[in-house]
Short mmCIF file of C-alpha atoms in Angstrom, two decimals:
data_model
loop_
_atom_site.label_atom_id
_atom_site.label_comp_id
_atom_site.label_asym_id
_atom_site.label_seq_id
_atom_site.Cartn_x
_atom_site.Cartn_y
_atom_site.Cartn_z
CA MET A 1 275.27 101.82 216.08
CA GLY A 2 274.59 103.40 219.35
CA ARG A 3 274.35 102.23 223.02
CA VAL A 4 272.03 99.53 224.22
CA ILE A 5 271.11 100.21 227.88
CA GLY A 6 269.36 97.35 229.90
CA ILE A 7 267.66 98.53 233.09
CA ARG A 8 266.45 96.75 236.12
CA HIS A 9 264.27 99.02 237.90
CA ARG A 10 264.03 98.60 241.70
CA VAL A 11 262.07 100.32 244.59
CA LYS A 12 265.04 102.27 246.22
CA LYS A 13 264.42 101.19 249.78
CA THR A 14 262.70 98.19 251.31
CA ILE A 15 260.50 98.39 254.58
CA ASP A 16 263.71 97.28 256.29
CA GLY A 17 265.82 100.14 255.08
CA GLU A 18 267.81 97.93 252.70
CA SER A 19 269.14 100.08 249.78
CA ARG A 20 268.11 98.74 246.32
CA PRO A 21 269.39 101.06 243.58
CA THR A 22 268.08 100.82 239.93
CA GLN A 23 270.81 98.77 237.89
CA LEU A 24 271.90 99.61 234.62
CA ALA A 25 274.10 97.86 231.96
CA ILE A 26 275.30 99.85 228.99
CA LEU A 27 276.65 97.78 226.03
CA GLU A 28 278.82 99.59 223.50
CA ASN A 29 281.39 98.38 221.06
CA GLY A 30 281.63 94.93 223.04
CA LEU A 31 282.24 96.72 226.34
CA VAL A 32 279.86 96.74 229.42
CA GLN A 33 279.45 99.53 231.88
CA LEU A 34 277.58 99.00 235.02
CA ILE A 35 275.85 101.78 236.80
CA ASN A 36 273.54 102.04 239.99
CA LEU A 37 271.17 104.73 240.36
CA LYS A 38 270.56 105.14 244.13
CA THR A 39 267.75 107.59 244.19
CA GLU A 40 264.92 109.11 242.15
CA ASP A 41 266.99 112.04 241.79
CA ASP A 42 269.79 109.99 240.16
CA GLU A 43 267.22 108.47 237.71
CA LEU A 44 266.02 111.92 236.69
CA ASP A 45 269.61 113.15 236.38
CA PHE A 46 270.48 110.17 234.03
CA ILE A 47 267.41 110.87 231.89
CA ALA A 48 268.20 114.67 231.65
CA THR A 49 271.80 114.61 231.12
CA ARG A 50 273.19 111.22 230.18
CA LEU A 51 270.86 109.92 227.50
CA LEU A 52 272.35 110.19 223.90
CA SER A 53 270.81 110.21 220.65
CA GLY A 54 270.40 106.77 219.16
CA ASP A 55 270.41 105.20 222.59
CA ARG A 56 268.15 102.12 222.79
CA ILE A 57 266.81 101.30 226.25
CA VAL A 58 265.34 97.94 227.18
CA MET A 59 263.33 96.98 230.38
CA LEU A 60 260.84 94.20 231.44
CA LEU A 61 257.07 94.82 231.09
CA GLY A 62 255.12 95.72 234.02
CA GLY A 63 256.53 96.07 237.70
CA SER A 64 257.77 99.23 239.41
CA GLY A 65 259.54 100.52 236.34
CA ASP A 66 256.41 101.88 234.52
CA ASN A 67 257.05 105.56 235.48
CA LEU A 68 260.77 105.40 234.54
CA ALA A 69 259.82 103.83 231.19
CA TYR A 70 257.36 106.70 230.64
CA ALA A 71 259.97 109.30 231.39
CA LEU A 72 262.70 107.59 229.33
CA SER A 73 260.24 107.37 226.33
CA ASN A 74 259.12 111.00 226.70
CA LYS A 75 262.76 112.18 226.64
CA GLY A 76 263.52 109.73 223.88
CA GLN A 77 261.13 111.41 221.59
CA GLN A 78 263.05 114.63 221.69
CA ILE A 79 266.54 113.25 221.22
CA ASP A 80 265.75 110.21 218.94
CA CYS A 81 266.21 107.60 221.56
CA LYS A 82 264.01 104.43 221.80
CA VAL A 83 262.66 102.47 224.65
CA TYR A 84 261.75 98.77 224.36
CA ARG A 85 260.14 96.42 226.87
CA ILE A 86 259.81 92.58 226.83
CA SER A 87 257.24 90.31 228.43
CA PRO A 88 258.78 88.57 231.66
CA PHE A 89 257.75 85.13 230.53
CA VAL A 90 259.37 85.53 227.16
CA PHE A 91 262.57 86.96 228.83
CA ILE A 92 262.80 84.05 231.28
CA LYS A 93 262.31 81.49 228.57
CA LYS A 94 265.27 83.08 226.53
CA ILE A 95 267.74 82.88 229.45
CA ASP A 96 269.63 79.59 229.20
CA GLU A 97 271.24 79.49 232.61
CA GLU A 98 269.43 79.90 236.07
CA ARG A 99 268.21 83.31 236.50
CA ASP A 100 270.15 85.71 238.58
CA LYS A 101 268.16 88.86 238.97
CA ASP A 102 271.39 91.00 239.69
CA GLN A 103 272.25 90.17 236.06
CA ASP A 104 268.90 91.10 234.56
CA ALA A 105 270.18 94.51 233.26
CA HIS A 106 273.22 92.92 231.34
CA GLN A 107 270.91 89.89 230.05
CA LEU A 108 268.27 92.25 228.73
CA ALA A 109 270.83 94.39 226.72
CA ALA A 110 272.47 91.25 225.40
CA LEU A 111 269.07 89.66 224.39
CA PHE A 112 268.09 92.78 222.62
CA ILE A 113 271.18 92.73 220.54
CA GLU A 114 270.56 89.15 219.50
CA ASN A 115 266.88 89.07 219.22
CA PRO A 116 265.24 92.67 218.92
CA GLU A 117 262.13 91.31 217.40
CA LEU A 118 261.13 90.03 220.96
CA PHE A 119 260.78 93.50 222.34
CA TYR A 120 257.99 96.08 221.98
CA GLU A 121 258.78 99.78 221.48
CA VAL A 122 257.18 102.15 224.24
CA THR A 123 254.90 104.53 222.38
CA SER A 124 252.48 107.22 223.30
CA ARG A 125 249.93 104.58 223.57
CA ASP A 126 251.96 102.78 226.35
CA ARG A 127 252.58 106.20 227.96
CA ASP A 128 248.76 106.91 228.12
CA MET A 129 248.24 103.43 229.97
CA ILE A 130 250.97 104.23 232.53
CA TRP A 131 249.33 107.52 233.23
CA VAL A 132 246.06 105.78 233.82
CA ILE A 133 247.75 103.46 236.39
CA GLU A 134 249.31 106.52 238.15
CA CYS A 135 245.95 108.41 238.10
CA PHE A 136 244.29 105.31 239.62
CA ARG A 137 246.89 105.25 242.44
CA ALA A 138 246.45 108.84 243.15
CA ARG A 139 242.54 108.48 243.39
CA ILE A 140 242.90 105.40 245.74
CA ASP A 141 245.23 107.40 247.98
CA ALA A 142 242.90 110.27 248.08
CA MET A 143 239.89 107.96 248.97
CA LYS A 144 242.01 106.18 251.65
CA ALA A 145 242.95 109.59 253.18
CA ARG A 146 239.29 110.77 253.08
CA ILE A 147 238.09 107.55 254.83
CA ALA A 148 240.76 107.79 257.42
CA CYS A 149 239.84 111.43 258.22
CA GLU A 150 236.07 110.42 258.55
CA GLN A 151 237.15 107.69 261.05
CA ARG A 152 239.38 110.07 263.10
CA ILE A 153 236.47 112.58 263.20
CA ARG A 154 233.89 109.98 264.16
CA GLN A 155 235.96 108.41 266.80
CA HIS A 156 236.83 111.86 268.42
CA PHE A 157 233.33 112.97 268.18
CA ILE A 158 231.87 109.85 269.88
CA GLY A 159 234.69 110.18 272.48
CA SER A 160 233.73 113.87 273.32
CA ILE A 161 230.10 112.85 274.12
CA PHE A 162 230.80 109.98 276.31
CA CYS A 163 233.79 111.85 278.00
CA SER A 164 231.82 115.12 278.36
CA PRO A 165 232.75 116.54 281.96
CA GLN A 166 229.40 118.38 281.99
CA GLY A 167 227.66 115.27 281.52
CA PHE A 168 225.28 116.90 278.76
CA TYR A 169 224.33 114.35 276.10
CA PRO A 170 223.00 115.46 272.75
CA GLU A 171 219.41 115.19 271.77
CA GLY A 172 218.83 113.04 268.55
CA SER A 173 221.04 110.39 267.04
CA ILE A 174 224.61 110.46 266.95
CA GLU A 175 224.81 109.73 263.18
CA LYS A 176 222.73 112.77 262.40
CA LEU A 177 224.92 114.89 264.63
CA PHE A 178 228.11 113.23 263.08
CA GLU A 179 226.98 114.27 259.57
CA GLU A 180 226.72 117.89 260.83
CA ARG A 181 230.17 117.64 262.17
CA LYS A 182 231.49 116.37 258.99
CA SER A 183 229.91 119.05 256.89
CA ASN A 184 231.73 121.67 259.15
CA ASN A 185 235.18 119.96 258.95
CA HIS A 186 237.45 121.92 256.65
CA ILE A 187 239.98 119.08 256.42
CA LEU A 188 237.53 116.54 255.29
CA GLN A 189 235.96 118.78 252.88
CA ALA A 190 239.25 119.64 251.36
CA LEU A 191 239.96 115.77 251.09
CA LEU A 192 236.60 115.25 249.52
CA THR A 193 237.41 117.89 246.95
CA GLU A 194 240.71 116.42 246.24
CA GLU A 195 238.99 112.92 245.74
CA LYS A 196 236.69 114.39 243.05
CA LEU A 197 239.52 116.14 241.24
CA ARG A 198 241.34 112.80 241.21
CA GLU A 199 238.20 110.90 239.83
CA LYS A 200 237.92 113.41 237.02
CA GLU A 201 241.65 113.18 236.43
CA LEU A 202 241.24 109.44 236.19
CA GLU A 203 238.09 109.62 233.82
CA LYS A 204 239.98 112.05 231.55
CA ALA A 205 243.09 109.59 231.36
CA LEU A 206 240.84 106.68 230.48
CA GLU A 207 239.43 108.66 227.43
CA LYS A 208 242.76 108.11 225.74
CA VAL A 209 243.19 104.59 226.28
CA GLU A 210 241.98 102.04 223.64
CA ILE A 211 241.18 99.19 225.91
CA TYR A 212 238.86 101.20 227.80
CA ILE A 213 237.22 103.18 224.87
CA LYS A 214 236.93 100.10 222.54
CA ILE A 215 236.36 97.33 224.97
CA LEU A 216 235.62 97.88 228.62
CA GLU A 217 233.35 101.00 228.16
CA THR A 218 231.11 98.79 225.76
CA VAL A 219 230.49 96.41 228.80
CA GLU A 220 227.25 97.41 230.59
CA GLY A 221 228.16 97.90 234.35
CA CYS A 222 231.89 98.30 233.65
CA GLY A 223 232.25 102.04 234.66
CA PRO A 224 235.36 104.00 234.73
CA LEU A 225 236.33 103.09 238.26
CA ILE A 226 236.02 99.45 237.85
CA SER A 227 237.89 99.52 234.40
CA ALA A 228 240.70 101.60 235.94
CA ARG A 229 241.04 99.08 238.78
CA LEU A 230 241.24 96.27 236.25
CA ILE A 231 243.65 98.08 233.83
CA SER A 232 246.19 99.15 236.61
CA ALA A 233 246.22 95.53 237.92
CA ILE A 234 246.73 93.90 234.51
CA VAL A 235 248.87 96.86 233.33
CA ASP A 236 249.75 95.11 229.85
CA ILE A 237 248.05 92.00 228.46
CA ARG A 238 251.42 91.14 226.89
CA ARG A 239 252.74 90.06 230.17
CA PHE A 240 250.37 86.97 230.09
CA GLU A 241 251.05 84.18 227.79
CA THR A 242 247.86 82.35 228.06
CA LYS A 243 244.14 83.03 229.36
CA THR A 244 244.81 80.45 232.08
CA LYS A 245 247.51 82.48 233.58
CA LEU A 246 245.48 85.68 233.47
CA ARG A 247 242.70 83.94 235.20
CA ALA A 248 244.99 82.75 237.99
CA PHE A 249 246.43 86.31 238.19
CA CYS A 250 242.94 87.67 238.73
CA GLY A 251 241.85 84.92 241.21
CA VAL A 252 239.09 83.35 239.04
CA HIS A 253 240.83 80.19 238.21
CA LEU A 254 239.67 76.81 239.35
CA LYS A 255 241.86 75.11 242.02
CA ASP A 256 240.97 71.38 242.94
CA GLY A 257 237.59 71.78 241.19
CA ARG A 258 236.58 74.96 243.10
CA PHE A 259 237.31 78.75 242.73
CA PRO A 260 239.90 80.12 245.08
CA ARG A 261 239.49 82.10 248.39
CA LYS A 262 241.75 82.83 251.25
CA ARG A 263 241.94 79.57 253.37
CA THR A 264 244.23 78.97 256.26
CA GLY A 265 247.51 77.45 255.15
CA GLU A 266 247.00 78.32 251.59
CA VAL A 267 248.90 81.02 249.54
CA ALA A 268 246.42 83.68 248.02
CA ASN A 269 248.76 84.57 244.97
CA TRP A 270 246.35 86.50 242.99
CA HIS A 271 246.24 90.27 242.48
CA ASN A 272 243.95 91.80 245.03
CA ASP A 273 242.89 94.93 242.80
CA ALA A 274 242.13 92.58 239.91
CA ARG A 275 239.89 90.30 241.97
CA GLN A 276 238.29 93.10 243.63
CA ALA A 277 237.51 94.83 240.28
CA LEU A 278 236.02 91.39 239.19
CA TYR A 279 233.99 91.03 242.44
CA LEU A 280 232.46 94.53 241.86
CA LEU A 281 231.90 93.80 238.12
CA GLY A 282 229.93 90.53 238.94
CA ASP A 283 227.59 92.43 241.22
CA GLN A 284 226.93 94.83 238.37
CA PHE A 285 226.18 91.91 236.00
CA ASN A 286 223.62 90.69 238.65
CA ARG A 287 221.95 94.06 239.10
CA ARG A 288 221.55 94.11 235.19
CA PRO A 289 219.95 90.79 234.36
CA ASN A 290 219.09 92.07 230.63
CA SER A 291 222.55 93.03 229.69
CA ILE A 292 224.86 90.74 227.65
CA TRP A 293 226.68 89.37 230.67
CA GLY A 294 223.78 89.52 232.95
CA LEU A 295 221.92 87.15 230.55
CA LYS A 296 224.94 84.84 230.73
CA LEU A 297 224.71 84.90 234.36
CA ARG A 298 221.03 84.04 234.38
CA ASP A 299 221.59 81.28 231.90
CA LYS A 300 224.24 79.62 234.12
CA LYS A 301 222.20 79.80 237.18
CA THR A 302 219.45 78.08 235.14
CA LYS A 303 221.74 75.30 234.04
CA LEU A 304 223.23 74.84 237.43
CA ARG A 305 219.76 74.55 238.94
CA ALA A 306 218.75 72.11 236.46
CA LYS A 307 221.87 69.91 237.28
CA HIS A 308 221.30 70.16 240.91
CA PRO A 309 217.52 70.42 241.56
CA GLU A 310 217.77 69.56 245.25
CA VAL A 311 219.85 70.92 248.10
CA GLU A 312 222.40 68.37 249.10
CA ILE A 313 224.25 67.88 252.39
CA VAL A 314 228.11 67.31 251.67
CA ASN A 315 230.31 66.89 254.85
CA GLY A 316 227.66 68.30 257.04
CA LYS A 317 227.20 71.37 254.80
CA LYS A 318 224.37 72.48 252.51
CA ARG A 319 225.26 72.54 248.89
CA TYR A 320 223.40 73.94 245.95
CA THR A 321 221.12 76.38 247.94
CA ASN A 322 220.05 79.40 246.06
CA GLY A 323 222.81 81.26 247.53
CA HIS A 324 225.36 78.69 246.58
CA ILE A 325 224.09 78.46 243.06
CA GLN A 326 224.34 82.32 242.81
CA LYS A 327 227.99 82.45 243.96
CA MET A 328 228.89 79.56 241.56
CA ALA A 329 227.33 81.27 238.57
CA LEU A 330 228.91 84.71 239.58
CA TRP A 331 232.48 83.19 239.65
CA TRP A 332 231.94 81.27 236.47
CA VAL A 333 230.86 84.44 234.72
CA ARG A 334 233.69 86.29 236.09
CA GLY A 335 236.06 83.80 234.73
CA LYS A 336 234.53 83.95 231.29
CA PHE A 337 234.62 87.51 231.33
CA VAL A 338 238.34 87.36 231.80
CA GLU A 339 238.78 84.94 229.15
CA TRP A 340 237.01 87.33 226.72
CA LEU A 341 239.02 90.28 227.95
CA PHE A 342 242.24 88.33 227.21
CA ARG A 343 241.09 87.60 223.62
CA GLU A 344 239.82 91.21 222.95
CA TRP A 345 242.87 92.92 224.47
CA TRP A 346 245.37 90.58 222.56
CA ARG A 347 243.38 91.44 219.35
CA LEU A 348 243.90 95.14 220.02
CA GLU A 349 247.66 94.65 220.56
CA LYS A 350 248.12 92.71 217.34
CA GLU A 351 245.99 95.26 215.27
CA ASP A 352 248.19 97.96 216.77
CA THR A 353 251.52 96.01 215.86
CA ILE A 354 250.14 95.63 212.32
CA SER A 355 249.33 99.24 211.93
CA THR A 356 252.70 100.20 213.37
#
């Protein structure tokens, strides 16, 4: 019948230097073999030399194991070995006893033997999605490196002017001279070139992903970079049981009757990239008042103003000013967009399951 291999992927070292190897549990003929893969080299060695035809590998959806799932699935195509993943909320519900994460690998394998229908097979479609996430990370890293380089050049340039031993100060504005200095800096120009390459790589990767082609690309104002940020945050819609949980993950849920923001003493437990993507998207809706979502935004502002025609003073603060109405409507439309995305993404998944 072949082996069933449960995998709990982990980042190999914490910030404090604690070793955290990837844990494997191999079930075969009623016996269990436990293996720890301490480094990325060990993981690649396992994929290259220790996978067998007929193996079935099971992992959780999302998290740090996406790249490993990609490599395992890619290798599995060559040797007739399949990779399956399960939504975390389904896995947790099926565990009877209190969860011990160190037992995840064993419990994943055991659950697959009992209920294989709960798992999704990793296909080329999933690999395309994982590659988009990796391309987005690379693009963000390139952007951060370019920004850091610009800041270093600027700081050194301004410092060299003020600390000039000759006391000669340049004519014209500092900003104009700084732009000239930037254009002649080979390191910065190389970083700009890399950032453009990473952006093209990301756009090419998005062209293979259904959620972008069929859904996000059709939304006016939702360009490749906003789409990639949103996709890389959500990863897989099957991780979310309800639209409410997706809204909370994206930071557009209502808490005590108001949309959340970072406040002293409160935990900001949303995903920053998802919330940032929606913040940028809301701005695009506002700039496109005649688009579908722009019209929804305008309609909501009209209704809010009709409900609150006058500015009110609450606890010494003004409420329902034009700016307040604008913010309320923007967060409302962002929340509705997330609900729409939840429905459409799940529809795609169900259509793909039926066709498969």
